[in-house]
XYZ file of C-alpha atoms in Angstrom:
582
model
C -90.996 43.829 85.705
C -90.616 41.609 82.683
C -89.507 38.224 83.710
C -86.368 36.597 82.404
C -88.459 33.976 80.544
C -90.384 36.650 78.648
C -87.185 38.338 77.519
C -85.803 35.048 76.259
C -89.040 34.399 74.382
C -88.911 37.859 72.773
C -85.328 37.359 71.633
C -86.163 33.961 70.194
C -89.211 35.401 68.379
C -87.128 38.246 66.956
C -84.469 35.815 65.743
C -87.100 33.569 64.131
C -88.707 36.534 62.364
C -85.305 37.721 61.099
C -84.449 34.237 59.860
C -87.833 34.028 58.107
C -87.236 37.310 56.293
C -83.700 36.266 55.361
C -85.024 32.998 53.955
C -87.732 34.844 51.995
C -85.211 37.317 50.554
C -82.881 34.470 49.583
C -85.809 32.668 47.956
C -86.779 35.746 45.932
C -83.185 36.225 44.775
C -82.988 32.556 43.800
C -86.255 32.741 41.851
C -85.127 35.875 40.000
C -81.785 34.328 39.101
C -83.466 31.154 37.936
C -85.989 33.151 35.907
C -83.186 34.996 34.119
C -81.441 31.700 33.401
C -84.641 30.128 32.108
C -85.390 33.198 29.981
C -81.920 33.078 28.486
C -82.287 29.361 27.784
C -85.717 29.859 26.216
C -84.422 32.643 24.006
C -81.544 30.446 22.919
C -84.044 27.760 22.040
C -86.424 29.929 19.990
C -84.167 32.564 18.413
C -81.892 31.868 15.497
C -80.699 32.913 12.063
C -81.937 31.879 8.654
C -79.696 32.192 5.602
C -81.516 33.023 2.372
C -80.424 33.558 -1.234
C -81.907 35.927 -3.800
C -81.332 34.565 -7.291
C -79.729 36.366 -10.233
C -82.212 38.469 -12.179
C -83.194 37.549 -15.699
C -82.356 39.386 -18.920
C -85.023 40.106 -21.540
C -85.385 41.920 -24.833
C -87.409 45.152 -25.043
C -90.679 43.178 -25.259
C -89.988 40.959 -22.253
C -88.811 37.886 -24.152
C -86.406 35.945 -21.909
C -82.749 35.833 -22.965
C -81.097 34.652 -19.723
C -82.798 32.983 -16.736
C -81.948 30.896 -13.667
C -83.469 27.457 -13.118
C -83.102 24.619 -10.595
C -81.271 21.530 -11.838
C -80.514 18.107 -10.385
C -77.000 16.841 -9.680
C -76.425 13.210 -8.614
C -73.448 11.839 -6.680
C -72.428 8.582 -5.015
C -70.387 7.205 -2.126
C -68.738 4.165 -3.787
C -67.923 2.624 -0.387
C -71.672 2.201 0.266
C -72.629 0.836 -3.157
C -73.083 -2.931 -2.771
C -73.565 -3.870 -6.417
C -71.967 -1.332 -8.812
C -72.991 -3.242 -11.936
C -76.704 -3.465 -11.054
C -76.765 0.106 -9.734
C -75.177 1.423 -12.936
C -77.714 -0.416 -15.110
C -80.637 1.028 -13.141
C -79.298 4.593 -13.125
C -78.125 4.752 -16.748
C -81.576 5.214 -18.385
C -82.553 7.876 -15.833
C -79.288 9.799 -16.090
C -79.134 9.223 -19.878
C -75.586 8.013 -19.521
C -73.453 5.014 -20.453
C -73.817 2.281 -17.760
C -70.145 1.337 -18.151
C -69.055 4.898 -17.339
C -71.304 4.955 -14.260
C -70.008 1.536 -13.189
C -66.420 2.745 -13.539
C -67.118 5.619 -11.131
C -68.958 3.391 -8.644
C -65.982 1.012 -8.501
C -63.676 3.713 -7.136
C -63.843 2.271 -3.628
C -60.956 4.438 -2.436
C -63.235 7.487 -2.702
C -66.300 8.495 -0.722
C -67.604 11.044 -3.240
C -67.958 10.932 -7.040
C -70.225 12.962 -9.318
C -72.431 10.819 -11.550
C -74.259 13.611 -13.393
C -74.771 17.370 -13.145
C -77.356 19.926 -14.236
C -80.100 17.437 -15.065
C -83.783 18.192 -15.454
C -85.457 18.426 -12.045
C -88.136 15.913 -13.128
C -85.556 13.108 -12.811
C -85.566 13.492 -9.027
C -88.718 11.380 -8.562
C -87.495 8.082 -10.118
C -84.189 8.359 -8.241
C -86.000 8.918 -4.912
C -88.224 5.895 -5.599
C -85.218 3.651 -6.274
C -83.473 4.848 -3.100
C -86.576 4.382 -0.899
C -87.316 0.921 -2.293
C -83.756 -0.172 -1.544
C -82.964 -0.883 -5.201
C -79.898 1.318 -4.996
C -77.728 2.447 -2.101
C -75.037 5.032 -1.624
C -76.672 7.432 -4.095
C -77.504 11.033 -3.233
C -78.597 14.103 -5.124
C -78.810 17.838 -4.637
C -80.680 20.683 -6.304
C -78.386 23.296 -7.837
C -79.135 26.625 -9.463
C -78.054 27.085 -13.087
C -77.972 30.043 -15.496
C -79.401 29.070 -18.872
C -79.819 30.877 -22.162
C -83.049 29.704 -23.818
C -82.284 31.320 -27.203
C -78.889 29.558 -27.332
C -76.910 31.283 -30.143
C -79.058 34.396 -30.344
C -77.270 37.565 -29.198
C -74.581 35.427 -27.542
C -71.767 38.001 -27.843
C -73.913 40.717 -26.261
C -75.529 38.740 -23.434
C -72.242 37.273 -22.228
C -71.772 34.668 -19.529
C -71.384 34.062 -15.782
C -68.632 32.159 -13.972
C -69.079 29.221 -11.599
C -69.751 31.653 -8.744
C -72.608 33.235 -10.654
C -70.826 36.512 -11.459
C -70.889 38.087 -14.920
C -67.638 37.802 -16.888
C -68.626 39.172 -20.309
C -71.366 41.051 -22.153
C -74.235 42.699 -20.297
C -73.947 39.905 -17.714
C -70.706 41.622 -16.685
C -71.610 45.271 -17.309
C -74.865 45.106 -15.310
C -73.673 42.492 -12.814
C -74.233 44.719 -9.761
C -77.873 45.322 -10.691
C -78.865 41.699 -11.358
C -76.396 39.568 -9.355
C -77.496 36.975 -6.816
C -76.886 37.773 -3.155
C -77.165 36.073 0.221
C -78.538 37.580 3.408
C -79.331 36.488 6.986
C -82.704 36.867 8.719
C -83.163 36.853 12.521
C -86.040 34.548 13.505
C -88.022 33.117 16.453
C -89.149 29.476 16.316
C -91.788 27.665 18.360
C -91.441 24.277 20.069
C -92.120 22.562 16.742
C -89.303 24.512 15.076
C -91.741 26.642 13.100
C -90.909 30.301 12.474
C -93.445 32.488 14.250
C -91.755 35.893 14.443
C -89.179 38.093 12.692
C -87.761 40.509 15.311
C -86.363 42.820 12.609
C -89.689 43.040 10.820
C -91.462 40.877 8.282
C -89.012 40.110 5.422
C -89.978 41.152 1.912
C -87.198 39.475 -0.038
C -87.863 38.592 -3.683
C -86.982 35.190 -5.076
C -85.085 36.880 -7.894
C -83.003 40.060 -8.079
C -83.767 42.888 -10.500
C -84.467 42.191 -14.166
C -82.443 43.760 -16.990
C -84.436 44.833 -20.053
C -82.409 45.431 -23.218
C -83.130 47.758 -26.139
C -82.725 44.710 -28.382
C -85.732 43.579 -30.406
C -85.490 39.802 -30.594
C -87.192 39.661 -33.993
C -84.822 42.229 -35.542
C -81.912 40.350 -33.956
C -83.143 37.152 -35.635
C -83.300 38.961 -38.985
C -79.778 40.367 -38.612
C -78.241 37.049 -37.533
C -79.975 35.076 -40.272
C -78.918 37.441 -43.077
C -75.372 37.752 -41.720
C -74.952 33.985 -41.515
C -76.264 33.514 -45.058
C -73.919 36.176 -46.454
C -70.808 34.950 -44.627
C -71.428 31.374 -45.741
C -72.129 32.440 -49.326
C -68.950 34.527 -49.565
C -66.943 32.057 -47.441
C -66.013 34.980 -45.194
C -63.973 34.664 -42.005
C -66.537 36.671 -40.076
C -68.968 39.543 -40.069
C -71.067 42.015 -38.106
C -74.446 43.701 -38.428
C -75.656 46.431 -36.072
C -79.142 47.944 -36.242
C -79.819 51.161 -34.319
C -82.346 53.926 -33.851
C -80.195 56.974 -34.776
C -82.456 59.352 -32.859
C -82.155 57.587 -29.505
C -78.919 55.602 -29.731
C -80.790 52.377 -28.974
C -79.209 49.170 -30.244
C -82.003 47.118 -31.821
C -79.728 44.303 -33.012
C -76.041 43.432 -32.740
C -75.152 40.306 -34.692
C -71.758 38.629 -35.048
C -70.571 35.731 -37.176
C -69.490 33.152 -36.241
C -71.844 32.816 -33.307
C -71.918 30.240 -30.505
C -74.280 28.581 -28.042
C -74.077 30.372 -24.693
C -74.977 27.114 -22.949
C -71.699 25.691 -24.314
C -69.579 28.707 -23.368
C -66.820 26.691 -21.719
C -66.075 24.658 -24.843
C -66.159 27.615 -27.268
C -62.904 28.987 -28.706
C -61.942 32.401 -27.323
C -61.666 33.882 -30.822
C -65.324 33.048 -31.489
C -66.426 34.853 -28.312
C -65.075 38.160 -29.649
C -67.800 40.788 -30.120
C -66.648 42.124 -33.490
C -69.059 45.049 -33.294
C -67.030 46.721 -30.532
C -63.856 44.656 -30.099
C -62.548 44.441 -33.654
C -61.146 47.589 -35.262
C -60.328 47.729 -38.970
C -59.505 50.349 -41.586
C -62.903 51.793 -42.544
C -62.181 52.411 -46.214
C -64.564 54.529 -48.281
C -67.298 54.831 -45.629
C -64.886 57.288 -43.968
C -65.313 59.753 -46.850
C -68.274 61.286 -45.038
C -65.790 62.947 -42.645
C -63.791 65.211 -45.007
C -66.851 65.931 -47.161
C -69.024 66.860 -44.143
C -66.196 69.041 -42.833
C -65.781 70.920 -46.125
C -69.539 71.560 -46.309
C -69.725 72.648 -42.662
C -66.820 75.075 -43.064
C -68.417 76.553 -46.193
C -65.388 75.672 -48.326
C -67.375 73.591 -50.813
C -70.976 72.970 -51.840
C -72.567 69.784 -53.205
C -72.212 71.191 -56.723
C -68.540 72.205 -56.389
C -66.368 70.669 -59.134
C -63.282 68.595 -58.362
C -60.844 67.245 -60.936
C -60.144 63.575 -60.235
C -57.029 63.189 -62.386
C -58.519 60.651 -64.815
C -58.386 57.957 -62.140
C -54.706 58.079 -61.068
C -53.005 60.410 -58.571
C -49.339 60.079 -57.587
C -48.118 60.807 -54.073
C -44.346 60.555 -53.637
C -44.195 58.234 -56.599
C -46.972 55.928 -55.343
C -50.178 55.771 -57.416
C -53.615 56.206 -55.867
C -56.402 54.831 -58.051
C -60.108 55.344 -58.520
C -62.315 52.504 -59.738
C -62.827 54.443 -63.011
C -60.919 57.211 -64.885
C -62.991 60.077 -63.507
C -62.272 63.610 -64.718
C -64.354 66.468 -63.307
C -66.898 65.412 -60.651
C -69.171 67.458 -58.442
C -68.782 66.954 -54.696
C -72.000 64.942 -54.604
C -70.612 62.722 -57.381
C -67.324 62.273 -55.500
C -69.333 60.745 -52.656
C -71.774 58.817 -54.856
C -69.062 57.305 -57.069
C -66.667 56.900 -54.112
C -63.683 58.677 -55.664
C -60.527 58.286 -53.571
C -58.820 61.102 -55.454
C -61.813 63.386 -55.003
C -61.867 62.646 -51.245
C -58.192 63.451 -50.735
C -58.586 66.709 -52.678
C -61.516 67.653 -50.424
C -59.352 66.959 -47.358
C -56.547 69.125 -48.740
C -59.043 71.933 -49.212
C -60.082 71.472 -45.579
C -56.512 71.389 -44.235
C -54.913 69.160 -41.619
C -56.134 70.935 -38.456
C -59.768 71.159 -39.527
C -59.690 67.630 -40.942
C -58.420 66.321 -37.598
C -61.124 68.300 -35.800
C -63.894 66.547 -37.738
C -62.276 63.136 -37.339
C -62.558 63.603 -33.583
C -66.005 65.232 -33.713
C -67.334 62.181 -35.557
C -66.060 60.022 -32.683
C -63.027 58.297 -34.149
C -60.184 57.486 -31.780
C -62.437 57.404 -28.706
C -64.734 54.799 -27.206
C -68.433 55.307 -27.849
C -69.178 54.599 -24.181
C -71.679 51.844 -24.926
C -72.787 49.818 -21.902
C -70.724 46.756 -22.837
C -67.273 45.755 -21.542
C -64.014 45.541 -23.482
C -64.835 48.144 -26.142
C -61.921 49.136 -28.403
C -61.244 52.802 -29.147
C -59.767 52.341 -32.611
C -56.466 53.887 -33.683
C -55.917 57.384 -35.083
C -52.283 57.648 -33.989
C -51.309 58.340 -37.618
C -52.501 61.903 -37.000
C -49.482 62.361 -34.714
C -46.973 60.221 -36.600
C -47.536 60.924 -40.268
C -46.683 64.081 -42.184
C -49.508 66.500 -42.953
C -49.310 65.558 -46.630
C -49.629 61.833 -45.899
C -52.533 62.455 -43.519
C -54.400 64.469 -46.169
C -53.663 61.847 -48.831
C -54.532 58.459 -47.309
C -56.802 59.020 -44.320
C -59.593 60.785 -46.338
C -60.527 57.460 -47.945
C -60.118 55.442 -44.733
C -56.542 54.167 -44.825
C -54.080 54.461 -41.954
C -56.629 54.577 -39.134
C -58.879 51.936 -37.593
C -62.390 52.019 -36.174
C -64.964 49.597 -34.815
C -68.241 48.953 -36.657
C -70.103 50.728 -33.849
C -67.944 53.858 -34.154
C -68.632 54.017 -37.884
C -72.381 53.550 -37.444
C -72.490 56.250 -34.755
C -70.765 58.647 -37.184
C -73.504 58.013 -39.759
C -76.138 58.332 -37.025
C -75.006 61.914 -36.454
C -75.901 62.706 -40.075
C -79.212 60.819 -39.825
C -80.098 62.698 -36.624
C -79.676 66.202 -38.004
C -76.018 66.538 -37.036
C -76.398 65.375 -33.419
C -74.618 62.258 -32.155
C -76.445 60.137 -29.575
C -74.678 57.846 -27.131
C -75.249 54.193 -28.079
C -76.832 52.050 -25.384
C -78.135 48.519 -25.059
C -79.703 48.630 -21.581
C -83.256 50.008 -21.597
C -84.336 49.679 -17.971
C -83.988 47.811 -14.694
C -87.176 46.299 -13.243
C -87.869 44.755 -9.858
C -88.920 41.120 -9.545
C -92.567 42.149 -10.011
C -91.855 43.914 -13.282
C -92.001 47.479 -11.982
C -89.406 49.880 -13.469
C -86.671 50.907 -11.018
C -84.330 52.722 -13.383
C -84.791 53.814 -16.999
C -81.813 54.577 -19.213
C -82.812 57.635 -21.173
C -81.248 58.630 -24.517
C -78.183 60.842 -24.083
C -76.920 63.494 -26.482
C -73.157 63.213 -26.977
C -72.527 66.374 -28.999
C -73.406 68.281 -32.118
C -71.057 67.181 -34.895
C -72.331 69.241 -37.831
C -75.217 71.633 -38.384
C -78.666 70.407 -39.369
C -78.151 72.114 -42.744
C -74.944 70.185 -43.445
C -76.573 66.954 -42.232
C -79.429 67.548 -44.679
C -77.007 68.069 -47.580
C -75.063 64.932 -46.627
C -78.268 62.889 -46.401
C -79.307 63.887 -49.915
C -75.808 63.160 -51.236
C -75.805 59.736 -49.558
C -79.180 59.069 -51.174
C -77.604 59.818 -54.558
C -75.018 57.120 -53.798
C -77.917 54.661 -53.576
C -79.779 55.881 -56.645
C -76.861 56.447 -59.031
C -73.629 55.467 -57.289
C -71.909 52.436 -55.809
C -74.774 51.545 -53.457
C -77.558 50.678 -55.903
C -77.830 47.128 -54.504
C -78.769 48.584 -51.111
C -82.130 49.864 -52.380
C -85.209 48.878 -50.390
C -88.496 48.805 -52.254
C -90.967 51.395 -51.037
C -88.524 53.498 -49.009
C -85.739 55.954 -49.816
C -82.338 55.049 -48.371
C -79.150 57.024 -47.677
C -75.877 55.148 -47.420
C -72.294 54.507 -48.411
C -70.276 51.515 -49.574
C -66.851 50.660 -48.227
C -64.056 48.391 -49.430
C -60.858 48.273 -47.384
C -57.708 46.310 -48.113
C -56.337 44.569 -45.034
C -52.810 45.506 -44.062
C -50.131 42.878 -43.499
C -46.391 42.644 -42.902
C -45.645 43.415 -46.543
C -48.165 46.208 -47.038
C -51.771 46.040 -48.184
C -53.057 42.669 -49.326
C -54.535 42.187 -52.781
C -56.565 39.209 -51.589
C -57.872 40.135 -48.122
C -60.576 42.802 -47.877
C -63.253 44.116 -45.536
C -66.505 44.839 -47.379
C -68.973 47.217 -45.762
C -72.149 49.188 -46.196
C -73.617 51.778 -43.835
C -76.980 53.439 -44.313
C -80.231 54.675 -42.801
C -83.911 55.009 -43.690
C -86.543 56.370 -44.249
C -84.771 59.317 -45.835
C -87.036 62.092 -44.508
C -87.280 60.773 -40.935
C -84.702 58.029 -40.252
C -85.701 55.503 -37.608
C -83.263 52.737 -38.563
C -79.538 52.785 -39.247
C -77.619 49.664 -40.224
C -73.983 48.735 -40.731
C -72.998 45.515 -42.495
C -69.406 44.253 -42.301
C -68.233 41.142 -44.182
C -64.652 40.232 -43.301
C -62.464 38.624 -45.963
C -65.107 37.526 -48.494
C -63.909 35.184 -51.230
C -64.572 36.076 -54.854
C -66.023 39.573 -55.059
C -64.992 42.049 -52.388
C -66.485 45.470 -53.216
C -68.900 46.709 -50.562
C -71.506 47.432 -53.223
C -71.523 43.775 -54.305
C -71.007 42.005 -50.977
C -72.440 44.134 -48.134
C -75.046 46.353 -49.846
C -77.413 43.456 -50.739
C -77.313 42.293 -47.115
C -78.301 45.796 -45.964
C -81.219 45.692 -48.403
C -82.396 42.278 -47.178
C -82.203 43.262 -43.505
C -83.977 46.577 -44.117
C -86.732 44.959 -46.175
C -87.437 42.332 -43.504
C -87.441 44.950 -40.735
C -90.099 46.933 -42.615
C -92.157 43.765 -43.123
C -91.892 43.015 -39.413
C -92.832 46.609 -38.598
C -95.931 46.313 -40.774
C -97.016 43.071 -39.092
C -96.328 44.563 -35.680
C -98.433 47.605 -36.576
C -101.366 45.409 -37.541
C -100.991 43.503 -34.280
C -100.859 46.738 -32.288
C -104.120 47.934 -33.837
C -105.838 44.608 -33.231
C -104.661 44.427 -29.623
C -104.506 48.038 -28.501
C -101.681 48.790 -26.114
C -99.783 45.562 -26.771
C -97.621 46.725 -29.699
C -93.888 47.217 -29.467
C -93.444 50.501 -31.278
C -89.988 52.018 -31.497
C -89.751 54.521 -28.671
C -89.893 58.269 -29.007
C -87.594 60.653 -30.794
C -85.069 62.741 -28.914
C -84.082 65.928 -30.674
C -80.587 67.344 -30.497
C -79.733 70.933 -29.603
C-alpha cells in the first residue's frame, strides 16, 4: 500500500506542475500582449503621411515657347517685437530688398504687431544674403519663406487670351480659366514609412510617380505671328488715334487661331492694377455692327439659291435709294452694276436689292448658316453671341433694307472671320480653337484637339465664285490697299457707323477688313478691326493697309521658317495639315 507520505508528495508534485504550467501560460500571454503593444508603437513611430503639391502646368505656343510658368519666389517678414534696432536693421535690409529704408523702418517700429510683411515675390537669389545676416546676428526678428508664383515671361503678348489666376492659383480668365482643370495645381497625401533617422524607406501604397508640374497646355498660337499682329495693330491704333482694335489670324482649313491681338494691351504680371475695360478680349467679347463685310451673306445666298450669277445686272439707283422717306446712299452714284461689281464696289443699294431677291426667309437662313447670332464655341470663356434680334422685331421690309449691308445686327470679330473662313474653305465652316494639345510634364501628348467641322454653309461652287468676286474687290474695288506683293488676296472692306442715343453717329465709326490668301489654296485668314479712328474712317483706308502689312510679314516669316526647316530637318514649325469638309 502507498504510504500517506507518498500520497502527500504526489499531490504536492501535481500542484507544483500545474502552477508551473499556469505561470508559463501567463508568461506567454504577457509576451504576446507586449509584442502587440510594441508592434503598434513601432508602427506609430515609423508610419506617417507626407503632403505633396503638384504645381500648375505651363502654357506654351505651338512651338513650345513659354507663355505662362510657375517659379519659386522669396517673401520676407518680420516680428517687430524681436527687432532690437529697427533703424540699423532697415538700413541693412533696404539694399537687398530694393526698398526704401524709411518704409522698412516704419514697419519694424510697429511693436504692437508680431507679424509684418517686408517684401513679397522677390528673386530667390536674395535668400543667401538674408540668411548670412541672420546667422551672423546682424539682424534679428527677420524670417522668410519660399512661395510659388505664376509669371508671364512675354508680359503684354497675348495677354487677353492667356488670362490670369487668382491668389489661390485658379484660372479666372482666358485659357487659364478654360483649361484650368487640365493644368491646375493639386495637393495629395502619400503614406510613408520612416527609419530611426526619420528617413523615408518605404511607400506602402507603391512607389510614387508624381510629377513636379501638372500637364502642359500647348496653344495653336504662333508667337511670331502674334508679335506681328500686335505690332501692326498698335502702330495703326496709335496712328489713327483709335480707341481700340483687334486682329485675328487663322488657318481657315483647320480653325486654328494663329494670332489674336487686342489694343490696348496690358502686362499680365500687373493684372491687379489694370483697368477692367482694358482686360476685355475684343475679339470675342465686343460685338459691333459689321457694316459692309456682311454683304457676303446675301450675295452668297443668292448665288447658292441660283437666283443670281456673278454677271447678273442690278440697278443701283444712281447712288440714292429711299425707304419710307429715309435715304440710303452709296459712296458713288452707281447705275447698273453686275453682282461681282456690287461686292467689289461695296454698293449698299445693290446689297439690299440682292436680299430682296432672296426674300426674308432665305436671307435669315443664310444669316444663321454663316454663324451670326450664335457663339462660335471657341475654347475661351465669356464669348458674346452677337445680336440678330432685329430678325424677330423688324418688319420684313426693314430687314431686307438695312441688314444686307450690316446695320441693325451685331457680331464679334471672330464670328465675322469664321463666316469668311467658310468661303475660303470651300463652303465648309470649321470650329475655331486655340488649344492644340495637352502634354504631360515630360512633354508627351495626352490629348490632341483635332479640327472639327461645324457645317457646310454653301457649296464649293458658290464658295469658288465668292472667292473670285472677293479677289476682284482687291484688284479693282474698295480693297486695293490690302494687296500683298507676290500673292493673290480675296477680301472685303467694312465701314460701320456706331449707333448712339440719337441714331447713327457721323463721327464714330468701326473700320474693318477681312480677307484670306493665297487665293487658290488659302492657309491664312485675317480680320482687322480699328475702333473709332480719327480722321479717315473707311475700311479701305484704315484697316486694309494693316491687313497688307500683317500678311506681308507673315509670308516673310514663313519664308525664313522654311529655310530654317530645310537647314535643320524636322525642326520647322509648318502649319499643320488640311482638313477637308464634306
